[in-house]
Short mmCIF file of C-alpha atoms in Angstrom, two decimals:
data_model
loop_
_atom_site.label_atom_id
_atom_site.label_comp_id
_atom_site.label_asym_id
_atom_site.label_seq_id
_atom_site.Cartn_x
_atom_site.Cartn_y
_atom_site.Cartn_z
CA THR A 1 -2.30 -18.67 34.94
CA ASN A 2 1.19 -17.86 37.01
CA ALA A 3 1.54 -14.06 37.63
CA VAL A 4 3.62 -12.89 34.76
CA ASP A 5 6.06 -10.29 36.38
CA GLU A 6 6.66 -7.91 33.48
CA ASN A 7 10.64 -6.27 34.38
CA GLN A 8 11.51 -10.34 34.44
CA LEU A 9 9.82 -11.32 31.22
CA ARG A 10 11.72 -8.07 29.77
CA LYS A 11 15.50 -9.26 31.06
CA THR A 12 14.58 -12.96 30.09
CA THR A 13 13.10 -12.24 26.56
CA GLY A 14 13.93 -8.55 25.62
CA LEU A 15 9.92 -8.04 24.59
CA ARG A 16 7.17 -6.34 26.05
CA LEU A 17 4.29 -8.44 27.42
CA ASP A 18 2.16 -8.22 24.22
CA SER A 19 -0.23 -9.87 22.00
CA TYR A 20 1.51 -9.26 19.12
CA PHE A 21 3.76 -12.08 20.39
CA SER A 22 2.87 -15.97 20.30
CA ALA A 23 2.53 -16.69 23.93
CA PRO A 24 -0.93 -14.94 24.93
CA LYS A 25 -2.19 -15.90 21.84
CA LEU A 26 -1.17 -19.36 22.59
CA LEU A 27 -2.89 -18.87 26.41
CA TRP A 28 -6.07 -17.46 25.02
CA VAL A 29 -6.33 -20.63 22.45
CA PHE A 30 -5.85 -23.11 25.81
CA GLN A 31 -8.44 -20.76 27.96
CA GLN A 32 -11.68 -20.81 24.91
CA GLN A 33 -10.06 -24.69 23.98
CA PRO A 34 -9.02 -26.54 27.01
CA GLU A 35 -9.02 -29.85 24.97
CA ILE A 36 -6.27 -28.35 22.95
CA LEU A 37 -4.33 -28.26 26.26
CA ALA A 38 -4.82 -31.31 26.74
CA ALA A 39 -4.06 -32.74 23.51
CA ALA A 40 -0.53 -30.76 23.72
CA ARG A 41 0.71 -32.33 26.77
CA ALA A 42 -0.15 -35.82 25.43
CA GLY A 43 2.01 -34.90 22.89
CA ASP A 44 -0.99 -34.96 20.19
CA VAL A 45 -0.73 -31.02 19.34
CA ILE A 46 2.55 -29.25 18.87
CA PHE A 47 2.94 -25.48 17.70
CA GLY A 48 5.11 -23.65 16.03
CA THR A 49 6.19 -19.75 14.56
CA THR A 50 5.64 -19.87 10.34
CA ASP A 51 8.86 -21.10 9.58
CA SER A 52 8.47 -24.75 12.14
CA PHE A 53 5.32 -24.75 9.98
CA VAL A 54 6.41 -24.80 6.45
CA LEU A 55 9.61 -27.14 7.55
CA TRP A 56 7.02 -29.59 8.75
CA HIS A 57 5.58 -30.18 5.95
CA LEU A 58 8.33 -30.17 3.48
CA SER A 59 10.12 -32.37 5.40
CA ASN A 60 6.67 -35.09 5.38
CA GLY A 61 6.65 -34.06 9.32
CA LYS A 62 10.35 -35.26 10.11
CA LEU A 63 11.82 -31.71 10.70
CA HIS A 64 10.23 -29.56 14.40
CA ILE A 65 12.31 -27.10 14.38
CA THR A 66 13.31 -22.95 14.35
CA ASP A 67 15.98 -20.79 15.09
CA PRO A 68 16.91 -18.05 17.75
CA SER A 69 15.82 -14.97 15.49
CA THR A 70 12.03 -16.71 15.27
CA ALA A 71 11.95 -18.09 18.71
CA SER A 72 12.86 -15.09 20.31
CA ARG A 73 9.44 -13.46 19.37
CA THR A 74 7.71 -15.63 21.53
CA LEU A 75 7.39 -14.60 24.37
CA LEU A 76 8.58 -17.92 25.39
CA PHE A 77 12.40 -17.91 24.92
CA ASN A 78 15.70 -16.96 27.10
CA ILE A 79 17.95 -14.95 24.97
CA ASN A 80 19.97 -15.56 27.67
CA ILE A 81 20.73 -18.99 27.53
CA MET A 82 19.38 -19.58 23.96
CA ASP A 83 16.46 -21.65 25.12
CA TRP A 84 12.70 -21.83 25.97
CA ASP A 85 12.28 -20.86 29.61
CA GLN A 86 10.08 -23.34 31.53
CA ASN A 87 9.06 -20.32 33.90
CA LEU A 88 7.31 -18.60 31.20
CA LEU A 89 6.03 -22.19 29.53
CA ASP A 90 4.53 -22.21 32.93
CA ALA A 91 3.31 -18.98 32.89
CA PHE A 92 1.65 -19.19 29.41
CA GLN A 93 0.53 -23.11 30.38
CA VAL A 94 2.76 -24.25 27.39
CA PRO A 95 3.59 -27.82 27.58
CA LYS A 96 7.71 -27.96 26.02
CA CYS A 97 6.74 -30.74 24.23
CA MET A 98 4.79 -28.73 21.66
CA LEU A 99 7.26 -26.73 20.69
CA PRO A 100 10.36 -26.88 18.07
CA THR A 101 14.03 -27.77 18.67
CA VAL A 102 15.52 -24.58 18.29
CA LYS A 103 18.68 -25.20 15.86
CA PRO A 104 21.49 -22.35 15.61
CA SER A 105 20.42 -19.91 12.71
CA ALA A 106 23.48 -21.14 10.21
CA GLY A 107 24.22 -25.13 9.97
CA TYR A 108 23.48 -28.18 9.16
CA VAL A 109 19.61 -28.88 9.81
CA GLY A 110 17.95 -31.25 7.84
CA ASP A 111 17.01 -32.38 4.25
CA ILE A 112 13.56 -31.85 2.40
CA GLU A 113 12.00 -33.28 -0.59
CA LEU A 114 10.89 -31.01 -2.78
CA THR A 115 10.27 -33.58 -5.91
CA PRO A 116 10.58 -37.23 -4.98
CA GLY A 117 13.80 -38.68 -4.68
CA ASN A 118 15.58 -34.84 -5.06
CA MET A 119 16.60 -34.19 -1.17
CA PHE A 120 17.92 -30.54 -0.70
CA SER A 121 20.11 -29.52 2.64
CA LEU A 122 19.04 -26.85 4.60
CA HIS A 123 21.63 -24.27 6.08
CA GLY A 124 19.61 -21.18 6.88
CA LEU A 125 17.47 -20.34 9.37
CA LEU A 126 16.21 -16.92 10.19
CA VAL A 127 13.58 -14.00 10.83
CA ASP A 128 12.19 -12.33 8.19
CA GLN A 129 14.05 -8.67 9.68
CA GLN A 130 17.42 -10.39 11.00
CA ALA A 131 17.51 -12.04 7.73
CA SER A 132 17.10 -8.40 6.22
CA LEU A 133 20.47 -7.17 8.96
CA PHE A 134 22.38 -10.02 7.56
CA GLY A 135 21.77 -9.34 4.09
CA GLN A 136 22.74 -5.42 4.45
CA ALA A 137 25.86 -6.87 5.70
CA CYS A 138 25.13 -5.60 9.28
CA PHE A 139 28.03 -7.60 11.24
CA GLU A 140 29.53 -5.06 13.47
CA GLU A 141 28.28 -3.44 16.93
CA GLY A 142 26.50 -0.18 15.98
CA ASP A 143 25.80 -0.98 12.13
CA MET A 144 21.79 -0.69 11.57
CA LYS A 145 19.17 -0.85 8.85
CA CYS A 146 15.84 0.52 8.08
CA SER A 147 13.17 -2.09 5.62
CA PHE A 148 10.51 -0.40 4.56
CA GLY A 149 7.08 -1.18 3.06
CA THR A 150 3.70 -0.84 4.31
CA GLY A 151 5.26 -0.53 7.93
CA SER A 152 9.14 0.59 8.74
CA PHE A 153 11.70 -1.72 10.56
CA LEU A 154 15.08 -0.97 12.18
CA LEU A 155 17.27 -2.61 13.63
CA MET A 156 20.57 -2.32 15.24
CA ASN A 157 23.38 -4.96 15.60
CA ILE A 158 24.38 -4.37 19.22
CA GLY A 159 27.41 -7.64 19.89
CA THR A 160 27.16 -10.80 21.36
CA VAL A 161 26.32 -9.68 24.82
CA PRO A 162 21.94 -8.63 25.66
CA LYS A 163 21.40 -5.51 26.28
CA LEU A 164 18.24 -4.07 27.66
CA SER A 165 16.95 -0.50 26.09
CA SER A 166 16.46 2.54 28.28
CA ASN A 167 14.32 4.16 25.77
CA GLY A 168 11.21 2.04 24.51
CA LEU A 169 13.02 -0.07 22.17
CA LEU A 170 13.33 -4.36 21.94
CA THR A 171 16.31 -6.50 22.31
CA THR A 172 16.07 -9.75 20.49
CA VAL A 173 17.90 -12.26 19.17
CA ALA A 174 19.81 -11.07 15.34
CA TRP A 175 21.50 -14.28 14.88
CA VAL A 176 23.27 -17.59 15.74
CA LEU A 177 26.05 -18.79 13.69
CA GLY A 178 26.32 -22.44 13.75
CA GLY A 179 29.22 -24.47 11.61
CA SER A 180 29.08 -28.05 9.84
CA GLU A 181 26.73 -30.70 10.13
CA SER A 182 28.31 -31.53 13.61
CA GLU A 183 27.30 -28.63 14.66
CA THR A 184 24.09 -28.92 15.13
CA GLU A 185 23.21 -27.64 18.28
CA ILE A 186 23.26 -24.31 20.28
CA GLU A 187 26.43 -24.46 22.53
CA THR A 188 26.19 -21.73 25.47
CA GLU A 189 29.65 -21.85 27.00
CA ASP A 190 32.05 -21.13 24.33
CA ARG A 191 30.17 -20.66 20.76
CA SER A 192 28.74 -16.71 22.70
CA ASN A 193 31.09 -15.46 20.53
CA LEU A 194 28.70 -16.37 17.19
CA ARG A 195 25.38 -14.82 18.72
CA SER A 196 24.54 -11.23 17.70
CA TYR A 197 22.14 -9.10 19.28
CA ALA A 198 19.90 -6.55 18.00
CA LEU A 199 17.69 -3.07 18.95
CA ASP A 200 14.60 -3.60 17.39
CA GLY A 201 11.80 -0.89 17.07
CA GLY A 202 8.99 -0.73 14.35
CA VAL A 203 7.30 1.56 12.79
CA PHE A 204 4.13 -0.08 12.07
CA VAL A 205 2.54 2.42 9.37
CA THR A 206 4.85 3.64 6.29
CA GLY A 207 4.02 2.94 3.17
CA ALA A 208 0.38 2.30 4.33
CA ALA A 209 0.25 5.99 5.29
CA VAL A 210 0.80 7.14 1.80
CA GLN A 211 -1.59 4.39 0.39
CA TRP A 212 -4.27 6.25 2.73
CA LEU A 213 -3.42 9.51 0.93
CA LYS A 214 -4.21 7.90 -2.21
CA ASP A 215 -6.93 5.59 -1.42
CA ASN A 216 -9.05 7.70 1.44
CA LEU A 217 -8.09 11.26 0.51
CA GLU A 218 -7.59 10.88 -2.97
CA ILE A 219 -4.98 13.67 -3.31
CA LEU A 220 -2.86 11.25 -5.07
CA ASP A 221 -3.24 9.44 -8.34
CA ASP A 222 -0.28 7.36 -8.01
CA VAL A 223 1.56 6.83 -4.75
CA GLY A 224 4.80 7.57 -6.92
CA ASP A 225 3.28 10.69 -6.89
CA SER A 226 4.33 11.99 -3.59
CA ASP A 227 7.56 12.41 -3.92
CA GLU A 228 7.51 15.21 -6.18
CA MET A 229 4.22 16.54 -4.56
CA ALA A 230 5.80 16.94 -1.33
CA SER A 231 9.31 18.48 -3.11
CA LYS A 232 6.62 21.70 -4.05
CA SER A 233 5.32 21.55 -0.90
CA THR A 234 6.15 25.97 0.78
CA ASP A 235 3.80 25.21 3.85
CA SER A 236 5.87 23.88 6.92
CA ASP A 237 3.35 24.61 9.62
CA VAL A 238 1.33 21.45 8.57
CA VAL A 239 2.27 18.50 10.56
CA VAL A 240 0.76 14.73 10.69
CA VAL A 241 1.67 12.21 13.24
CA PRO A 242 0.93 8.89 10.99
CA ALA A 243 -0.51 6.77 13.80
CA PHE A 244 -3.23 4.80 12.17
CA GLN A 245 -2.06 1.87 14.33
CA GLY A 246 -1.41 3.82 17.66
CA LEU A 247 2.04 4.30 17.93
CA ALA A 248 5.03 1.86 18.36
CA ALA A 249 8.82 2.04 19.28
CA PRO A 250 9.73 4.04 21.86
CA HIS A 251 5.82 5.26 22.44
CA TRP A 252 4.22 2.23 22.72
CA GLU A 253 0.91 4.62 22.92
CA THR A 254 -1.67 2.00 21.27
CA SER A 255 -5.12 4.28 21.54
CA PHE A 256 -3.49 7.03 19.77
CA LYS A 257 -4.81 7.92 16.03
CA CYS A 258 -3.04 9.93 13.24
CA SER A 259 -3.88 13.75 13.58
CA MET A 260 -3.05 16.35 12.07
CA PHE A 261 -2.01 19.84 13.26
CA GLY A 262 -0.94 23.25 11.97
CA ILE A 263 -3.96 23.82 8.91
CA SER A 264 -5.01 27.02 7.62
CA ARG A 265 -7.10 28.47 4.53
CA SER A 266 -3.80 28.08 2.54
CA THR A 267 -3.23 24.64 3.35
CA SER A 268 -3.25 22.21 -0.01
CA LYS A 269 -3.00 18.61 -0.69
CA ILE A 270 0.60 19.07 -1.27
CA ASP A 271 1.44 20.25 1.90
CA ILE A 272 -0.18 17.03 3.58
CA VAL A 273 1.16 14.84 1.29
CA ARG A 274 4.98 16.82 2.60
CA ALA A 275 3.90 16.43 6.62
CA THR A 276 2.80 12.91 6.23
CA LEU A 277 6.50 12.22 4.45
CA ASP A 278 7.92 14.43 7.43
CA GLY A 279 5.86 12.21 9.93
CA ILE A 280 6.96 8.98 8.36
CA ALA A 281 10.67 10.31 8.45
CA CYS A 282 10.23 11.84 12.09
CA ARG A 283 9.13 8.65 13.33
CA ILE A 284 12.66 6.73 11.71
CA TYR A 285 14.41 9.31 13.23
CA GLU A 286 12.84 8.40 16.93
CA VAL A 287 13.93 5.34 16.62
CA ALA A 288 17.05 5.19 15.12
CA LYS A 289 17.80 8.35 17.92
CA SER A 290 16.62 5.86 20.36
CA MET A 291 19.31 3.25 19.68
CA ILE A 292 22.01 5.07 19.33
CA LEU A 293 21.24 6.78 22.69
CA ASP A 294 20.62 3.60 24.35
CA LEU A 295 24.37 1.71 22.89
CA ARG A 296 25.72 4.99 23.30
CA ALA A 297 24.16 4.78 27.34
CA ASP A 298 27.02 1.74 27.64
CA GLU A 299 30.59 4.08 28.45
CA ASN A 300 32.63 0.95 26.94
CA GLU A 301 30.50 1.97 23.46
CA ASN A 302 31.88 5.69 23.08
CA GLN A 303 33.80 4.87 20.41
CA ILE A 304 31.33 3.65 18.02
CA ASN A 305 30.86 6.34 15.19
CA PHE A 306 27.32 6.31 14.13
CA ASN A 307 27.61 7.56 10.28
CA ARG A 308 25.09 5.69 8.12
CA LEU A 309 21.77 4.07 7.82
CA LYS A 310 21.61 1.28 5.72
CA VAL A 311 17.41 0.75 3.77
CA ASP A 312 15.99 -1.51 1.52
CA GLY A 313 12.09 -1.80 0.75
CA GLY A 314 10.15 -0.07 -1.90
CA PRO A 315 9.87 3.60 -0.30
CA THR A 316 13.44 3.90 -0.72
CA LYS A 317 12.56 5.13 -4.06
CA ASN A 318 11.02 8.02 -2.75
CA SER A 319 14.00 10.54 -2.69
CA TYR A 320 12.04 13.25 -0.91
CA LEU A 321 11.51 10.93 2.39
CA MET A 322 15.46 9.55 2.09
CA GLN A 323 16.72 12.44 2.21
CA ARG A 324 14.45 13.85 5.53
CA ILE A 325 15.30 10.66 6.92
CA SER A 326 19.27 11.80 5.86
CA ASP A 327 18.88 15.73 7.09
CA LEU A 328 16.89 14.38 10.34
CA LEU A 329 19.21 12.62 11.65
CA ASP A 330 22.25 14.13 10.49
CA MET A 331 23.95 11.10 8.71
CA GLU A 332 23.83 9.42 5.37
CA VAL A 333 21.40 6.87 4.11
CA HIS A 334 22.61 3.99 2.20
CA VAL A 335 20.10 2.57 -0.54
CA MET A 336 20.43 -0.87 -0.70
CA GLN A 337 21.44 -1.51 -4.59
CA ASN A 338 19.25 -4.68 -4.42
CA THR A 339 15.76 -4.22 -2.57
CA GLU A 340 15.79 -7.94 -1.53
CA GLY A 341 17.64 -7.77 1.78
CA THR A 342 15.79 -10.79 3.47
CA ALA A 343 16.33 -12.92 0.75
CA ILE A 344 19.40 -11.54 -0.04
CA GLY A 345 20.32 -12.28 3.90
CA VAL A 346 18.57 -16.12 4.36
CA ALA A 347 20.87 -16.87 1.05
CA ASN A 348 23.72 -15.55 2.47
CA LEU A 349 23.17 -16.76 5.78
CA ALA A 350 23.27 -20.01 3.97
CA SER A 351 26.29 -19.68 2.22
CA PHE A 352 28.37 -19.15 5.31
CA SER A 353 27.12 -22.40 6.72
CA ALA A 354 27.59 -25.05 3.44
CA TYR A 355 30.52 -23.29 1.99
CA GLY A 356 32.00 -21.49 4.61
CA THR A 357 31.81 -18.22 2.60
CA ASP A 358 33.85 -15.65 5.39
CA LEU A 359 31.66 -12.72 6.69
CA SER A 360 33.98 -10.24 4.91
CA VAL A 361 33.29 -11.50 1.75
CA PHE A 362 29.54 -10.56 1.87
CA SER A 363 30.47 -6.81 3.60
CA ASN A 364 32.87 -6.45 0.42
CA SER A 365 29.68 -7.30 -1.56
CA TRP A 366 27.40 -5.32 -0.30
CA LYS A 367 26.40 -1.97 -2.70
CA ALA A 368 24.48 1.44 -2.29
CA GLU A 369 22.13 2.18 -5.56
CA ARG A 370 22.52 5.77 -4.01
CA ILE A 371 23.95 7.78 -0.91
CA TYR A 372 21.78 10.53 0.62
CA LYS A 373 24.10 12.82 2.64
CA PRO A 374 22.87 15.43 5.25
CA ALA A 375 22.35 18.93 4.11
CA MET A 376 19.94 20.48 6.45
CA MET A 377 20.98 22.75 9.12
CA SER A 378 21.32 22.52 12.43
CA ALA A 379 18.21 25.29 13.17
CA GLU A 380 16.07 24.11 10.92
CA ARG A 381 16.46 20.28 12.10
CA GLU A 382 15.50 21.71 15.94
CA ARG A 383 12.60 23.44 14.58
CA ILE A 384 10.92 20.62 12.91
CA LEU A 385 11.73 18.23 15.54
CA GLY A 386 10.26 20.80 18.58
CA LYS A 387 6.98 20.99 16.13
CA TRP A 388 7.14 17.31 15.65
CA GLY A 389 7.36 16.73 19.66
CA ARG A 390 4.89 18.97 20.63
CA ALA A 391 2.53 17.54 18.41
CA ILE A 392 3.35 13.63 20.00
CA GLU A 393 2.53 15.66 23.20
CA ALA A 394 -0.59 17.20 21.96
CA THR A 395 -1.96 13.88 20.56
CA ARG A 396 -1.16 11.73 23.69
CA ILE A 397 -3.63 14.36 25.75
CA PHE A 398 -6.07 14.49 23.32
CA HIS A 399 -6.12 10.70 23.85
CA ALA A 400 -5.76 10.74 27.47
#
């Protein structure tokens, strides 16, 4: 195996070397079962991400394709030239012939036959978080969204040129917009304005932390009760670092475990609930603030006004959590009216491709169900974030 230069890897893919992505998994398979690598080289085995697998079967083996947003999550894709990178293919021993063809995210890509004789044209391919970014109408540089679920995933549109993070984030392809049936390949010169890139930061545990309060600690009868319980807490000394799966961006500390600080004899279950929600809010703050710092580091981007975070997903119904995020970020949090941002995004993408719907239509139709406005004094914000920073450092020392 060729050695992988991690700095060059980051410049090429925007990612970190991590088994979370496809390439190390493929290499492991090849090392465990060399006959699979031999079959791949002979053209008898192909590889694809989930979209490729689904489309292969829906097209009866006629379509082996993916789009740049999904390909950019494999550690094999060069986000600068929008193609598989031969140096990385060599490093991970991946034959190019086994990989799917990369098509624009928006553009006619082929037909599928869902029922005998009924053909459907495909016009949109987009990986889930980028689809949510599109569904949230984050089309301008500096627009950012957070999708909440078991975990939380923040993406910020950073424009048509990839920018590497200096604050622990990943850089990824947001989308590449093709067009009519004749525009089915990615062009690398004149169409660069139809590319968009994003900064990406994942918080692996969000809803799962509240579920832990219910299932493991048994201090909640229902996860929906966390909102009201947290609002009743008067003990602000307790701090929870919800690192149940380590801490991803911007820390990348895989060895961290969940930590709790500031417990006294008077600490009650409502204080632990409040501290857990605050810990989630602090994690969202860290990632969003890192994105803002990265974009503001570019002297050409100083005019961008970061005034709102768009959010979607089940945990957005937790008003305490949403208000806390608004207070810590000192910006408005806009809850999407339709909670299925990912589905809306890929549907809008197909509409753009198949019917020529202008992006402004999607922007104008985006509606907020609720808007949270910051209401916290700066001194209180600094106190909470200061305690959070000390809790992170204490967790780091404990797990050193």
